[in-house]
mmCIF file of C-alpha atoms in Angstrom:
data_model
loop_
_atom_site.group_PDB
_atom_site.id
_atom_site.type_symbol
_atom_site.label_atom_id
_atom_site.label_comp_id
_atom_site.label_asym_id
_atom_site.label_seq_id
_atom_site.Cartn_x
_atom_site.Cartn_y
_atom_site.Cartn_z
ATOM 1 C CA MET A 1 96.118 134.482 -68.587
ATOM 2 C CA LYS A 2 98.436 137.287 -69.722
ATOM 3 C CA PHE A 3 97.027 140.826 -69.982
ATOM 4 C CA PHE A 4 100.368 142.522 -70.621
ATOM 5 C CA LYS A 5 103.243 141.434 -72.831
ATOM 6 C CA ASP A 6 106.496 140.621 -71.095
ATOM 7 C CA GLY A 7 109.985 141.017 -72.530
ATOM 8 C CA ASP A 8 109.916 137.656 -74.324
ATOM 9 C CA ASP A 9 106.586 138.473 -75.986
ATOM 10 C CA ILE A 10 107.848 141.852 -77.158
ATOM 11 C CA GLU A 11 111.062 140.336 -78.502
ATOM 12 C CA SER A 12 109.075 137.586 -80.255
ATOM 13 C CA ASP A 13 106.786 140.143 -81.906
ATOM 14 C CA LYS A 14 109.812 142.153 -83.011
ATOM 15 C CA LEU A 15 111.468 139.112 -84.573
ATOM 16 C CA GLU A 16 108.240 138.033 -86.263
ATOM 17 C CA LYS A 17 107.795 141.499 -87.778
ATOM 18 C CA GLY A 18 111.403 141.487 -88.953
ATOM 19 C CA ILE A 19 110.930 138.147 -90.719
ATOM 20 C CA GLN A 20 107.626 139.318 -92.229
ATOM 21 C CA ASP A 21 109.134 142.576 -93.512
ATOM 22 C CA SER A 22 112.179 140.818 -94.970
ATOM 23 C CA ILE A 23 110.093 138.286 -96.887
ATOM 24 C CA VAL A 24 107.692 140.974 -98.156
ATOM 25 C CA GLU A 25 110.679 142.939 -99.454
ATOM 26 C CA ILE A 26 112.092 139.869 -101.224
ATOM 27 C CA VAL A 27 108.708 139.070 -102.831
ATOM 28 C CA LYS A 28 108.208 142.661 -104.021
ATOM 29 C CA LYS A 29 111.730 142.779 -105.447
ATOM 30 C CA ARG A 30 111.099 139.560 -107.372
ATOM 31 C CA GLU A 31 107.784 140.919 -108.674
ATOM 32 C CA LYS A 32 109.441 144.126 -109.888
ATOM 33 C CA GLY A 33 112.034 142.061 -111.725
ATOM 34 C CA LYS A 34 109.396 140.382 -113.900
ATOM 35 C CA LYS A 35 109.865 141.236 -117.571
ATOM 36 C CA GLY A 36 106.482 142.249 -118.953
ATOM 37 C CA ASP A 37 104.158 139.259 -119.161
ATOM 38 C CA ASP A 38 107.004 136.744 -119.093
ATOM 39 C CA LYS A 39 106.206 134.639 -116.023
ATOM 40 C CA GLN A 40 109.393 132.632 -116.593
ATOM 41 C CA SER A 41 111.364 135.674 -115.441
ATOM 42 C CA PHE A 42 110.226 134.963 -111.868
ATOM 43 C CA GLY A 43 112.855 132.211 -111.817
ATOM 44 C CA GLU A 44 112.790 128.467 -111.225
ATOM 45 C CA ASP A 45 113.400 128.472 -107.465
ATOM 46 C CA PHE A 46 110.728 127.955 -104.801
ATOM 47 C CA LEU A 47 109.651 131.603 -104.702
ATOM 48 C CA GLY A 48 109.581 131.830 -108.491
ATOM 49 C CA LEU A 49 107.272 128.819 -108.733
ATOM 50 C CA LEU A 50 104.917 130.285 -106.127
ATOM 51 C CA LEU A 51 104.743 133.603 -107.967
ATOM 52 C CA LYS A 52 104.027 131.792 -111.230
ATOM 53 C CA ALA A 53 101.157 130.003 -109.503
ATOM 54 C CA HIS A 54 99.880 133.354 -108.258
ATOM 55 C CA TYR A 55 99.800 134.888 -111.741
ATOM 56 C CA ASP A 56 98.980 131.774 -113.805
ATOM 57 C CA CYS A 57 95.640 130.849 -112.231
ATOM 58 C CA SER A 58 92.668 131.813 -114.411
ATOM 59 C CA SER A 59 90.226 131.842 -111.506
ATOM 60 C CA GLU A 60 90.700 134.227 -108.601
ATOM 61 C CA ASN A 61 89.175 131.627 -106.279
ATOM 62 C CA ASP A 62 92.008 129.207 -107.101
ATOM 63 C CA ASN A 63 94.668 131.888 -106.954
ATOM 64 C CA ILE A 64 97.384 131.569 -104.329
ATOM 65 C CA SER A 65 97.531 134.980 -102.695
ATOM 66 C CA ILE A 66 100.649 137.005 -101.925
ATOM 67 C CA GLU A 67 99.854 136.547 -98.222
ATOM 68 C CA GLU A 68 99.860 132.767 -98.713
ATOM 69 C CA ILE A 69 103.154 132.987 -100.607
ATOM 70 C CA ILE A 70 104.687 134.887 -97.691
ATOM 71 C CA ASP A 71 103.401 132.248 -95.247
ATOM 72 C CA GLU A 72 104.836 129.464 -97.423
ATOM 73 C CA CYS A 73 108.210 131.229 -97.443
ATOM 74 C CA LYS A 74 108.133 131.432 -93.639
ATOM 75 C CA THR A 75 107.383 127.719 -93.419
ATOM 76 C CA PHE A 76 110.101 126.827 -95.915
ATOM 77 C CA TYR A 77 112.647 128.993 -94.115
ATOM 78 C CA GLY A 78 111.829 127.593 -90.672
ATOM 79 C CA ALA A 79 111.610 123.962 -91.752
ATOM 80 C CA GLY A 80 114.757 124.287 -93.829
ATOM 81 C CA HIS A 81 116.847 125.374 -90.854
ATOM 82 C CA GLY A 82 115.312 123.939 -87.694
ATOM 83 C CA THR A 83 114.774 120.326 -88.719
ATOM 84 C CA THR A 84 118.155 120.147 -90.464
ATOM 85 C CA SER A 85 120.031 121.351 -87.387
ATOM 86 C CA ILE A 86 118.091 118.903 -85.206
ATOM 87 C CA LEU A 87 118.923 116.018 -87.557
ATOM 88 C CA LEU A 88 122.603 116.972 -87.414
ATOM 89 C CA SER A 89 122.423 117.146 -83.602
ATOM 90 C CA TRP A 90 120.918 113.650 -83.294
ATOM 91 C CA THR A 91 123.478 112.283 -85.766
ATOM 92 C CA ILE A 92 126.396 113.726 -83.802
ATOM 93 C CA LEU A 93 124.919 112.384 -80.571
ATOM 94 C CA LEU A 94 124.588 108.854 -81.954
ATOM 95 C CA LEU A 95 128.109 108.935 -83.384
ATOM 96 C CA ALA A 96 129.455 110.215 -80.054
ATOM 97 C CA ILE A 97 127.909 107.143 -78.421
ATOM 98 C CA ASN A 98 128.766 104.693 -81.218
ATOM 99 C CA THR A 99 132.377 105.677 -81.866
ATOM 100 C CA ASP A 100 132.965 102.633 -84.102
ATOM 101 C CA TRP A 101 130.505 104.078 -86.622
ATOM 102 C CA GLN A 102 132.045 107.504 -86.162
ATOM 103 C CA GLU A 103 135.396 106.077 -87.220
ATOM 104 C CA LYS A 104 133.853 104.296 -90.222
ATOM 105 C CA ALA A 105 132.287 107.575 -91.309
ATOM 106 C CA ARG A 106 135.577 109.442 -90.883
ATOM 107 C CA GLU A 107 137.441 106.841 -92.936
ATOM 108 C CA GLU A 108 134.919 107.272 -95.744
ATOM 109 C CA VAL A 109 135.208 111.071 -95.638
ATOM 110 C CA THR A 110 139.022 110.916 -95.614
ATOM 111 C CA LYS A 111 139.045 108.502 -98.554
ATOM 112 C CA LEU A 112 136.748 110.689 -100.660
ATOM 113 C CA PHE A 113 137.856 114.202 -99.686
ATOM 114 C CA GLY A 114 141.063 114.033 -97.671
ATOM 115 C CA GLN A 115 141.216 117.463 -96.028
ATOM 116 C CA ASP A 116 139.603 119.222 -98.988
ATOM 117 C CA PRO A 117 136.073 120.662 -98.782
ATOM 118 C CA PRO A 118 133.319 118.173 -99.701
ATOM 119 C CA ASN A 119 132.358 118.234 -103.381
ATOM 120 C CA SER A 120 129.177 117.173 -105.155
ATOM 121 C CA GLU A 121 130.684 114.045 -106.703
ATOM 122 C CA GLY A 122 131.983 112.777 -103.375
ATOM 123 C CA ILE A 123 128.786 113.629 -101.505
ATOM 124 C CA SER A 124 126.817 111.355 -103.830
ATOM 125 C CA ARG A 125 129.195 108.484 -102.935
ATOM 126 C CA LEU A 126 128.891 108.777 -99.131
ATOM 127 C CA LYS A 127 127.304 105.369 -98.553
ATOM 128 C CA THR A 128 128.278 104.903 -94.889
ATOM 129 C CA ILE A 129 127.167 108.407 -93.943
ATOM 130 C CA SER A 130 123.910 107.880 -95.864
ATOM 131 C CA MET A 131 123.280 104.737 -93.814
ATOM 132 C CA ILE A 132 124.036 106.626 -90.587
ATOM 133 C CA ILE A 133 121.699 109.496 -91.494
ATOM 134 C CA ASN A 134 118.881 107.113 -92.444
ATOM 135 C CA GLU A 135 119.245 105.245 -89.162
ATOM 136 C CA THR A 136 119.208 108.541 -87.270
ATOM 137 C CA LEU A 137 116.029 109.548 -89.103
ATOM 138 C CA ARG A 138 114.494 106.201 -88.228
ATOM 139 C CA LEU A 139 115.231 106.500 -84.516
ATOM 140 C CA TYR A 140 114.547 110.239 -84.231
ATOM 141 C CA PRO A 141 112.329 111.410 -87.115
ATOM 142 C CA PRO A 142 111.806 115.193 -87.300
ATOM 143 C CA ALA A 143 108.040 114.717 -86.949
ATOM 144 C CA ILE A 144 106.679 111.838 -84.881
ATOM 145 C CA TYR A 145 103.350 111.750 -86.715
ATOM 146 C CA ALA A 146 101.754 112.919 -89.957
ATOM 147 C CA ARG A 147 98.170 113.973 -90.518
ATOM 148 C CA ARG A 148 96.113 113.269 -93.602
ATOM 149 C CA THR A 149 92.431 113.540 -94.582
ATOM 150 C CA THR A 150 90.726 111.095 -96.936
ATOM 151 C CA LYS A 151 89.179 112.821 -99.952
ATOM 152 C CA GLU A 152 86.965 109.832 -100.675
ATOM 153 C CA GLY A 153 86.108 106.471 -99.177
ATOM 154 C CA ALA A 154 88.875 103.880 -99.212
ATOM 155 C CA LYS A 155 89.679 100.409 -97.927
ATOM 156 C CA LEU A 156 92.791 99.770 -95.854
ATOM 157 C CA GLY A 157 93.192 96.073 -95.171
ATOM 158 C CA ASN A 158 90.010 95.040 -93.399
ATOM 159 C CA TYR A 159 89.082 98.619 -92.536
ATOM 160 C CA LYS A 160 86.725 100.839 -94.503
ATOM 161 C CA LEU A 161 87.660 104.499 -94.308
ATOM 162 C CA PRO A 162 84.937 107.068 -95.018
ATOM 163 C CA ALA A 163 85.563 110.308 -96.864
ATOM 164 C CA ASP A 164 86.716 113.343 -94.854
ATOM 165 C CA LEU A 165 88.293 111.159 -92.171
ATOM 166 C CA ASN A 166 91.222 112.708 -90.286
ATOM 167 C CA ILE A 167 94.082 110.227 -89.971
ATOM 168 C CA SER A 168 97.199 110.444 -87.795
ATOM 169 C CA ILE A 169 100.128 108.255 -88.855
ATOM 170 C CA ALA A 170 102.323 107.430 -85.860
ATOM 171 C CA ILE A 171 105.703 107.699 -87.605
ATOM 172 C CA LEU A 172 107.739 107.140 -84.429
ATOM 173 C CA ALA A 173 105.781 103.957 -83.632
ATOM 174 C CA VAL A 174 106.225 102.635 -87.176
ATOM 175 C CA HIS A 175 109.959 103.351 -87.052
ATOM 176 C CA HIS A 176 110.346 101.426 -83.780
ATOM 177 C CA ASP A 177 108.117 98.447 -84.611
ATOM 178 C CA PRO A 178 110.051 95.144 -84.178
ATOM 179 C CA GLN A 179 107.701 93.421 -86.639
ATOM 180 C CA ILE A 180 108.960 95.804 -89.315
ATOM 181 C CA TRP A 181 112.583 96.418 -88.319
ATOM 182 C CA GLY A 182 113.464 93.330 -86.274
ATOM 183 C CA ASP A 183 114.225 92.713 -82.607
ATOM 184 C CA ASP A 184 116.952 95.382 -82.651
ATOM 185 C CA ALA A 185 114.493 98.106 -83.700
ATOM 186 C CA HIS A 186 115.378 100.129 -80.590
ATOM 187 C CA LEU A 187 119.117 100.001 -81.329
ATOM 188 C CA PHE A 188 121.333 102.174 -83.537
ATOM 189 C CA ASN A 189 122.305 99.885 -86.403
ATOM 190 C CA PRO A 190 123.040 101.719 -89.680
ATOM 191 C CA GLU A 191 123.977 98.404 -91.285
ATOM 192 C CA ARG A 192 120.266 97.705 -91.776
ATOM 193 C CA PHE A 193 120.332 100.342 -94.553
ATOM 194 C CA SER A 194 123.289 98.762 -96.392
ATOM 195 C CA GLN A 195 120.946 97.649 -99.191
ATOM 196 C CA GLY A 196 119.068 100.925 -99.278
ATOM 197 C CA VAL A 197 115.719 101.855 -97.789
ATOM 198 C CA SER A 198 113.781 99.144 -99.639
ATOM 199 C CA GLY A 199 115.955 96.399 -98.137
ATOM 200 C CA ALA A 200 116.115 97.805 -94.610
ATOM 201 C CA THR A 201 112.917 96.267 -93.255
ATOM 202 C CA LYS A 202 111.825 92.698 -92.608
ATOM 203 C CA ILE A 203 108.822 93.268 -94.866
ATOM 204 C CA ASN A 204 110.844 94.855 -97.713
ATOM 205 C CA ASN A 205 108.507 97.828 -97.817
ATOM 206 C CA PRO A 206 110.109 101.281 -98.228
ATOM 207 C CA ALA A 207 106.806 102.849 -97.129
ATOM 208 C CA ALA A 208 107.709 101.857 -93.555
ATOM 209 C CA PHE A 209 110.400 104.566 -93.574
ATOM 210 C CA LEU A 210 108.599 107.897 -93.200
ATOM 211 C CA PRO A 211 110.957 110.592 -91.860
ATOM 212 C CA PHE A 212 109.746 113.052 -94.495
ATOM 213 C CA SER A 213 106.363 111.409 -95.117
ATOM 214 C CA LEU A 214 105.453 110.000 -98.548
ATOM 215 C CA GLY A 215 103.272 110.828 -101.498
ATOM 216 C CA PRO A 216 102.439 114.189 -103.078
ATOM 217 C CA ARG A 217 102.775 115.967 -99.714
ATOM 218 C CA THR A 218 106.206 114.605 -98.888
ATOM 219 C CA CYS A 219 108.727 117.139 -97.590
ATOM 220 C CA VAL A 220 109.793 119.290 -100.531
ATOM 221 C CA GLY A 221 113.219 119.950 -99.007
ATOM 222 C CA SER A 222 114.197 116.428 -97.918
ATOM 223 C CA ASN A 223 117.039 115.938 -100.421
ATOM 224 C CA PHE A 224 118.392 119.406 -99.714
ATOM 225 C CA ALA A 225 118.292 118.797 -95.941
ATOM 226 C CA ILE A 226 120.154 115.494 -96.218
ATOM 227 C CA THR A 227 122.771 117.071 -98.483
ATOM 228 C CA GLU A 228 123.289 119.863 -95.941
ATOM 229 C CA VAL A 229 123.795 117.317 -93.149
ATOM 230 C CA LYS A 230 126.227 115.283 -95.264
ATOM 231 C CA ILE A 231 128.339 118.375 -95.946
ATOM 232 C CA ALA A 232 128.313 119.604 -92.344
ATOM 233 C CA LEU A 233 129.004 116.158 -90.893
ATOM 234 C CA SER A 234 131.858 115.546 -93.342
ATOM 235 C CA MET A 235 133.523 118.822 -92.368
ATOM 236 C CA ILE A 236 133.123 118.067 -88.651
ATOM 237 C CA LEU A 237 134.589 114.578 -89.062
ATOM 238 C CA GLN A 238 137.575 116.032 -90.934
ATOM 239 C CA ARG A 239 138.413 118.279 -87.990
ATOM 240 C CA TYR A 240 137.173 116.621 -84.803
ATOM 241 C CA ALA A 241 136.595 113.379 -82.981
ATOM 242 C CA PHE A 242 133.843 113.599 -80.382
ATOM 243 C CA THR A 243 132.611 111.634 -77.397
ATOM 244 C CA LEU A 244 129.534 111.955 -75.232
ATOM 245 C CA SER A 245 129.842 114.302 -72.269
ATOM 246 C CA PRO A 246 129.161 112.754 -68.829
ATOM 247 C CA SER A 247 126.708 115.613 -68.235
ATOM 248 C CA TYR A 248 124.405 114.535 -71.072
ATOM 249 C CA VAL A 249 120.875 113.521 -70.018
ATOM 250 C CA HIS A 250 118.867 111.679 -72.661
ATOM 251 C CA SER A 251 115.435 113.266 -72.855
ATOM 252 C CA PRO A 252 113.859 113.504 -76.331
ATOM 253 C CA VAL A 253 110.968 115.961 -76.412
ATOM 254 C CA GLN A 254 108.476 116.841 -79.130
ATOM 255 C CA MET A 255 108.312 120.573 -79.766
ATOM 256 C CA LEU A 256 108.243 121.808 -83.366
ATOM 257 C CA ALA A 257 110.241 118.645 -84.038
ATOM 258 C CA LEU A 258 111.597 115.754 -81.982
ATOM 259 C CA MET A 259 114.666 117.212 -80.304
ATOM 260 C CA PRO A 260 116.992 116.622 -77.336
ATOM 261 C CA GLN A 261 115.413 118.583 -74.481
ATOM 262 C CA HIS A 262 118.719 119.608 -72.910
ATOM 263 C CA GLY A 263 120.722 119.886 -76.112
ATOM 264 C CA VAL A 264 123.595 117.634 -77.148
ATOM 265 C CA GLN A 265 126.643 117.792 -74.903
ATOM 266 C CA VAL A 266 129.711 116.265 -76.552
ATOM 267 C CA VAL A 267 133.439 116.616 -75.954
ATOM 268 C CA LEU A 268 135.369 117.658 -79.070
ATOM 269 C CA HIS A 269 138.916 116.475 -79.743
ATOM 270 C CA ALA A 270 140.755 118.364 -82.494
ATOM 271 C CA LEU A 271 142.428 116.088 -85.046
#
């Protein structure tokens, strides 16, 4: 048990306060920019929608508080950066191992962009890279399980689920199940996604692919995260070829997300 804060604790508190103060300042600035009673002036981005919810509720009990808005912004900021960088890391690792797919991805990028920066039209046509990213998400999903609570009784196959039951969905187990994905479920094979998510499984059920969960509580930033990875990966492939470093030790570990414990060591070769 710690009775005194060490240097790491003090630094952590300092960073947390800095993030808190920055978000509070942003929220207050947005509030001051509201034009009279026009709630539309909050904007149509994530923060604007939260502020509208704060002011639109007729009942104070249903009102989302400013403190909750700040917490949501923290979550959105953290999830929007951490999980995206981890997804990019796993993708680079798998392409460093599977250099044939790395070359296919580079050929696609060169065909669409040449040496120019990626553009929105080309990004939407990155089929090979989309397959690679989906396969990476299948093998190494950001979260290895999802939690849900039943609001009312339900029947799932032969099982009766009572109301208020806490359920954990083992996403990693589902993604590696040979009955769903075939005998090569443990292997990196982006080709399985050549017909899209719905055609990737043996059971033709897109609900078996859960990297961002499903339903009303699916990840709100999933499309944005994938677009970020497509852009970053395209720019890397334009400039570098990469192979796995002999020093790499494969050791996935679950922290805030499933990540390589010792980082991703690759050798870059400028093109």
